[in-house]
Tab-separated table of C-alpha atoms in Angstrom:
chain	number	residue	atom	x	y	z
F	1	MET	CA	-42.087	29.345	4.182
F	2	ASN	CA	-41.200	27.858	7.545
F	3	TRP	CA	-42.832	24.541	6.597
F	4	LEU	CA	-40.293	23.973	3.801
F	5	ASN	CA	-36.729	23.229	4.827
F	6	VAL	CA	-33.816	23.052	2.394
F	7	THR	CA	-30.340	22.097	3.614
F	8	ARG	CA	-27.876	22.604	0.804
F	9	GLY	CA	-24.903	20.352	0.211
F	10	SER	CA	-22.321	20.090	-2.546
F	11	ALA	CA	-22.329	16.324	-3.145
F	12	PRO	CA	-24.081	15.038	-6.306
F	13	MET	CA	-27.071	13.845	-4.304
F	14	LEU	CA	-30.464	15.250	-3.318
F	15	VAL	CA	-32.575	13.646	-0.582
F	16	SER	CA	-36.330	14.268	-0.508
F	17	LEU	CA	-38.458	13.830	2.652
F	18	PRO	CA	-42.041	14.412	1.492
F	19	HIS	CA	-44.086	12.499	4.063
F	20	THR	CA	-42.551	13.054	7.518
F	21	GLY	CA	-44.576	16.199	8.236
F	22	THR	CA	-47.377	16.297	10.813
F	23	GLU	CA	-48.493	19.941	10.607
F	24	ILE	CA	-52.137	20.520	9.656
F	25	PRO	CA	-53.409	24.123	9.366
F	26	PRO	CA	-56.255	24.867	11.828
F	27	ALA	CA	-58.788	25.614	9.084
F	28	ILE	CA	-58.231	22.116	7.688
F	29	ALA	CA	-57.906	20.409	11.066
F	30	GLU	CA	-61.381	21.499	12.138
F	31	ARG	CA	-62.876	19.673	9.142
F	32	LEU	CA	-61.166	16.375	9.903
F	33	ALA	CA	-62.802	13.447	11.640
F	34	SER	CA	-59.718	12.893	13.818
F	35	LEU	CA	-56.252	14.432	13.988
F	36	PRO	CA	-54.592	11.170	15.104
F	37	LEU	CA	-56.238	9.381	12.169
F	38	ALA	CA	-55.082	12.108	9.763
F	39	ARG	CA	-51.500	11.674	10.971
F	40	ASN	CA	-51.525	7.883	11.109
F	41	ASP	CA	-50.018	7.408	7.639
F	42	THR	CA	-47.053	9.696	8.333
F	43	ASP	CA	-43.628	8.308	7.415
F	44	TRP	CA	-42.695	8.264	11.088
F	45	TRP	CA	-39.090	9.050	12.059
F	46	ILE	CA	-37.750	8.793	8.522
F	47	ASP	CA	-36.067	12.183	8.966
F	48	ARG	CA	-34.249	10.735	11.991
F	49	LEU	CA	-33.311	7.526	10.177
F	50	TYR	CA	-31.666	9.569	7.414
F	51	ASP	CA	-30.265	12.386	9.562
F	52	PHE	CA	-26.752	11.463	8.408
F	53	ALA	CA	-27.484	12.568	4.826
F	54	SER	CA	-26.487	16.215	5.208
F	55	THR	CA	-23.239	15.267	6.961
F	56	MET	CA	-22.338	13.318	3.812
F	57	GLY	CA	-22.804	16.421	1.676
F	58	ALA	CA	-26.284	15.630	0.366
F	59	THR	CA	-28.867	18.348	-0.173
F	60	VAL	CA	-31.995	17.624	1.884
F	61	ILE	CA	-35.518	18.926	1.167
F	62	HIS	CA	-38.156	18.383	3.837
F	63	THR	CA	-41.773	19.501	4.284
F	64	THR	CA	-43.353	19.658	7.730
F	65	ILE	CA	-46.880	19.697	6.258
F	66	SER	CA	-48.829	16.455	6.674
F	67	ARG	CA	-49.472	14.333	3.605
F	68	SER	CA	-53.156	14.436	4.632
F	69	VAL	CA	-53.206	18.126	3.694
F	70	ILE	CA	-51.657	17.477	0.293
F	71	ASP	CA	-49.428	14.681	-0.908
F	72	VAL	CA	-46.455	16.156	-2.767
F	73	ASN	CA	-45.641	12.682	-4.124
F	74	ARG	CA	-48.818	12.398	-6.222
F	75	ASP	CA	-49.571	13.447	-9.790
F	76	PRO	CA	-50.774	17.068	-9.489
F	77	SER	CA	-53.450	16.362	-12.113
F	78	GLY	CA	-55.089	13.952	-9.699
F	79	GLN	CA	-54.469	10.923	-11.902
F	80	SER	CA	-53.596	7.703	-10.073
F	81	LEU	CA	-49.985	6.537	-10.285
F	82	TYR	CA	-51.200	2.971	-9.736
F	83	PRO	CA	-54.298	2.504	-11.935
F	84	GLY	CA	-56.523	-0.311	-10.771
F	85	GLN	CA	-54.909	-0.481	-7.322
F	86	ALA	CA	-56.044	1.076	-4.065
F	87	THR	CA	-54.138	4.226	-3.201
F	88	THR	CA	-54.643	7.699	-1.752
F	89	GLY	CA	-55.013	10.878	-3.773
F	90	LEU	CA	-53.424	14.295	-4.113
F	91	CYS	CA	-55.537	15.595	-1.214
F	92	PRO	CA	-56.450	12.312	0.485
F	93	THR	CA	-59.990	11.790	1.725
F	94	THR	CA	-59.301	8.368	3.242
F	95	SER	CA	-56.481	6.750	5.171
F	96	PHE	CA	-54.455	3.855	3.764
F	97	ASP	CA	-56.988	1.566	5.405
F	98	GLY	CA	-59.893	3.291	3.640
F	99	THR	CA	-61.229	5.150	6.684
F	100	PRO	CA	-62.714	8.610	5.861
F	101	LEU	CA	-60.443	11.444	7.021
F	102	TYR	CA	-63.093	14.188	6.928
F	103	ARG	CA	-66.408	14.755	8.602
F	104	PRO	CA	-69.304	14.110	6.179
F	105	GLY	CA	-69.594	16.986	3.718
F	106	ALA	CA	-66.290	18.576	4.785
F	107	GLU	CA	-64.085	16.930	2.135
F	108	PRO	CA	-61.873	19.255	0.045
F	109	ASP	CA	-63.500	20.611	-3.109
F	110	ASP	CA	-61.754	21.719	-6.307
F	111	ALA	CA	-61.037	25.183	-4.891
F	112	ASP	CA	-59.485	23.669	-1.764
F	113	ILE	CA	-57.289	21.373	-3.819
F	114	ASP	CA	-56.162	24.235	-6.077
F	115	ALA	CA	-55.262	26.354	-3.031
F	116	ARG	CA	-53.298	23.547	-1.369
F	117	ARG	CA	-51.487	22.801	-4.593
F	118	ARG	CA	-50.524	26.457	-4.939
F	119	ASP	CA	-49.541	26.866	-1.281
F	120	TYR	CA	-47.660	23.606	-0.676
F	121	PHE	CA	-47.262	21.313	-3.673
F	122	ASP	CA	-45.894	23.887	-6.117
F	123	PRO	CA	-43.295	25.371	-3.718
F	124	TYR	CA	-42.019	21.913	-2.777
F	125	HIS	CA	-41.497	20.962	-6.402
F	126	ALA	CA	-40.046	24.371	-7.241
F	127	ALA	CA	-37.462	23.770	-4.509
F	128	LEU	CA	-36.738	20.299	-5.894
F	129	ALA	CA	-36.308	21.665	-9.412
F	130	ALA	CA	-34.057	24.504	-8.233
F	131	GLU	CA	-31.784	22.219	-6.220
F	132	ILE	CA	-31.613	19.631	-8.999
F	133	ALA	CA	-30.598	22.373	-11.432
F	134	ARG	CA	-27.991	23.720	-8.989
F	135	LEU	CA	-26.430	20.303	-8.395
F	136	ARG	CA	-26.631	19.324	-12.040
F	137	ALA	CA	-24.728	22.497	-12.993
F	138	ASP	CA	-21.827	21.272	-10.829
F	139	HIS	CA	-21.996	17.538	-11.616
F	140	THR	CA	-22.377	15.520	-14.791
F	141	ARG	CA	-24.839	13.246	-13.023
F	142	ILE	CA	-26.709	13.359	-9.718
F	143	VAL	CA	-28.890	11.049	-7.638
F	144	VAL	CA	-32.353	12.085	-6.413
F	145	TYR	CA	-33.250	9.785	-3.522
F	146	ASP	CA	-36.850	9.918	-2.251
F	147	CYS	CA	-37.309	8.603	1.328
F	148	HIS	CA	-40.458	6.812	2.481
F	149	SER	CA	-41.795	4.310	4.973
F	150	ILE	CA	-45.057	2.452	5.560
F	151	ARG	CA	-46.545	-0.058	7.951
F	152	SER	CA	-45.502	-3.617	7.174
F	153	VAL	CA	-49.101	-4.820	6.822
F	154	VAL	CA	-51.781	-2.741	5.081
F	155	PRO	CA	-54.270	-5.235	3.550
F	156	ARG	CA	-56.066	-2.585	1.483
F	157	LEU	CA	-52.829	-1.706	-0.328
F	158	PHE	CA	-50.986	-5.034	-0.586
F	159	GLU	CA	-51.186	-8.673	0.427
F	160	GLY	CA	-49.132	-10.119	3.277
F	161	GLU	CA	-46.102	-8.457	4.811
F	162	LEU	CA	-44.124	-5.911	2.825
F	163	PRO	CA	-40.354	-6.477	2.370
F	164	VAL	CA	-38.164	-4.236	4.506
F	165	PHE	CA	-36.549	-2.524	1.491
F	166	ASN	CA	-38.788	-1.568	-1.436
F	167	ILE	CA	-36.790	-0.014	-4.280
F	168	GLY	CA	-38.706	2.012	-6.859
F	169	THR	CA	-37.300	3.154	-10.187
F	170	ASN	CA	-40.516	3.260	-12.243
F	171	ASP	CA	-39.630	-0.121	-13.751
F	172	ALA	CA	-36.014	0.920	-14.407
F	173	VAL	CA	-37.012	4.144	-16.208
F	174	SER	CA	-36.029	6.768	-13.625
F	175	CYS	CA	-32.344	5.841	-13.243
F	176	ALA	CA	-29.497	4.018	-14.948
F	177	PRO	CA	-29.550	0.202	-14.629
F	178	GLU	CA	-26.199	0.236	-12.853
F	179	LEU	CA	-27.540	2.540	-10.129
F	180	GLN	CA	-30.537	0.285	-9.543
F	181	ALA	CA	-28.162	-2.680	-9.375
F	182	LEU	CA	-25.988	-0.837	-6.843
F	183	VAL	CA	-28.990	-0.219	-4.584
F	184	GLU	CA	-30.086	-3.837	-4.947
F	185	ARG	CA	-26.637	-5.129	-3.984
F	186	HIS	CA	-26.670	-3.191	-0.729
F	187	CYS	CA	-30.181	-4.326	0.154
F	188	ASP	CA	-29.443	-7.943	-0.731
F	189	ALA	CA	-26.234	-7.929	1.308
F	190	SER	CA	-28.130	-6.725	4.379
F	191	GLY	CA	-29.843	-10.081	4.822
F	192	LEU	CA	-33.175	-8.256	5.086
F	193	SER	CA	-36.018	-8.772	2.626
F	194	SER	CA	-36.094	-6.528	-0.443
F	195	VAL	CA	-37.775	-6.088	-3.810
F	196	SER	CA	-37.415	-3.784	-6.802
F	197	ASN	CA	-40.467	-2.249	-8.463
F	198	GLY	CA	-42.895	-4.398	-6.524
F	199	ARG	CA	-45.966	-2.773	-4.997
F	200	PHE	CA	-44.167	0.593	-4.888
F	201	LYS	CA	-42.465	1.617	-8.120
F	202	GLY	CA	-41.826	5.244	-7.214
F	203	GLY	CA	-44.247	8.122	-6.884
F	204	TRP	CA	-44.489	11.459	-8.654
F	205	ILE	CA	-41.152	12.725	-7.326
F	206	THR	CA	-39.252	9.749	-8.722
F	207	ARG	CA	-41.156	9.622	-11.983
F	208	ASN	CA	-41.117	13.371	-12.593
F	209	SER	CA	-37.499	13.988	-11.519
F	210	GLY	CA	-35.783	10.985	-13.043
F	211	ASP	CA	-34.146	11.851	-16.353
F	212	PRO	CA	-31.164	9.526	-16.804
F	213	THR	CA	-30.323	10.723	-20.307
F	214	ASN	CA	-29.735	14.179	-18.816
F	215	GLY	CA	-27.777	12.946	-15.803
F	216	ILE	CA	-30.597	12.921	-13.223
F	217	HIS	CA	-31.096	9.488	-11.658
F	218	ALA	CA	-34.062	9.097	-9.279
F	219	VAL	CA	-34.730	6.274	-6.817
F	220	GLN	CA	-37.505	5.852	-4.275
F	221	MET	CA	-36.887	3.795	-1.149
F	222	GLU	CA	-39.936	2.626	0.799
F	223	ILE	CA	-38.888	1.030	4.087
F	224	ALA	CA	-41.256	-1.126	6.123
F	225	CYS	CA	-41.604	0.507	9.550
F	226	ARG	CA	-40.534	-2.655	11.381
F	227	GLY	CA	-37.034	-2.018	10.035
F	228	TYR	CA	-36.484	0.845	12.472
F	229	MET	CA	-39.365	1.035	14.965
F	230	ASP	CA	-41.843	-1.144	16.822
F	231	GLU	CA	-45.099	-1.046	14.906
F	232	ARG	CA	-48.346	-0.482	16.786
F	233	ALA	CA	-51.980	-1.016	15.842
F	234	ASP	CA	-53.281	2.222	17.388
F	235	PHE	CA	-52.821	5.807	16.230
F	236	GLU	CA	-49.960	6.672	18.562
F	237	PRO	CA	-46.624	6.115	16.800
F	238	ALA	CA	-44.072	4.026	18.640
F	239	ALA	CA	-40.822	5.690	19.577
F	240	TYR	CA	-37.876	5.549	17.229
F	241	SER	CA	-35.842	2.447	18.120
F	242	PHE	CA	-32.085	3.025	17.922
F	243	GLU	CA	-31.471	-0.685	18.395
F	244	ARG	CA	-33.892	-1.772	15.681
F	245	ALA	CA	-32.784	0.981	13.321
F	246	ALA	CA	-29.031	0.398	13.640
F	247	PRO	CA	-28.692	-2.391	11.008
F	248	VAL	CA	-30.914	-0.562	8.493
F	249	ARG	CA	-29.173	2.743	9.098
F	250	SER	CA	-25.796	1.072	8.548
F	251	VAL	CA	-26.988	-0.269	5.193
F	252	LEU	CA	-28.272	3.154	4.190
F	253	GLN	CA	-25.039	4.918	5.156
F	254	ARG	CA	-22.962	2.540	3.044
F	255	LEU	CA	-25.471	2.872	0.216
F	256	PHE	CA	-25.293	6.671	0.319
F	257	ALA	CA	-21.510	6.625	0.251
F	258	ASP	CA	-21.532	4.391	-2.827
F	259	MET	CA	-24.253	6.405	-4.586
F	260	VAL	CA	-22.315	9.619	-4.080
F	261	GLU	CA	-19.161	7.922	-5.380
F	262	TRP	CA	-21.067	6.481	-8.355
F	263	ALA	CA	-22.542	9.852	-9.266
F	264	GLY	CA	-19.201	11.593	-8.871
F	265	GLN	CA	-17.278	9.176	-11.073
F	266	GLN	CA	-18.613	10.518	-14.332
F	267	SER	CA	-18.152	14.115	-13.231
F	268	THR	CA	-14.505	13.357	-12.436
F	269	GLN	CA	-14.002	11.580	-15.741
F	270	MET	CA	-15.540	14.479	-17.678
F	271	ALA	CA	-13.593	17.192	-15.820
């Protein structure tokens, strides 16, 4: 499966990159209204922003398949993770802005959704489960960190401008309170805007993986794109900005170091 990349590390930390992919199989692409539109909601350059993770010993799981094909961070049953709020589905038919992704009558049917779930969703989550089990066998507790980004202003999804750092722990269910507090301290110290469990509380990966009582602590981080790139109104993504990204990347590197230390403390104590 050349669309699914797993880089194994030995640190008590797993990093998930579910939305940086841009690949769309030809049979699906020909049904779309526009390829640029279908790729517009990609988490642009997040894999580059976090490219230090593997050098710190973290295990990294990354799909190159576009979220417009299937969103591996949605409930596989199709149920909304944010009832009553605008969102996109397991196999999205609209963009974040509500624009149709498919030509009329070409939307995915139940058979299409089942096939995409089997081909892409299930293998991604099987890889997550396997790596979590591997790391958990070596460590008393581990951190699952799910990486995301989104445009700063998306009126259909939220009012006003999104904070730069958006921490999601499913309302403090998916990880220990002290880990959430650790993440908050780093974000607060950055001087950049942040919020915990605001508009984004964590998607399926965070909610399904987090199991603090069994030593698995999951956190989602949604970063507003302005934190590391110049945002544009058209469909062509702006280039990654090393200058703009430097302060955010510095925060994330210090955060990762402290999360790995936090997760390793209990393992050391129990050894």
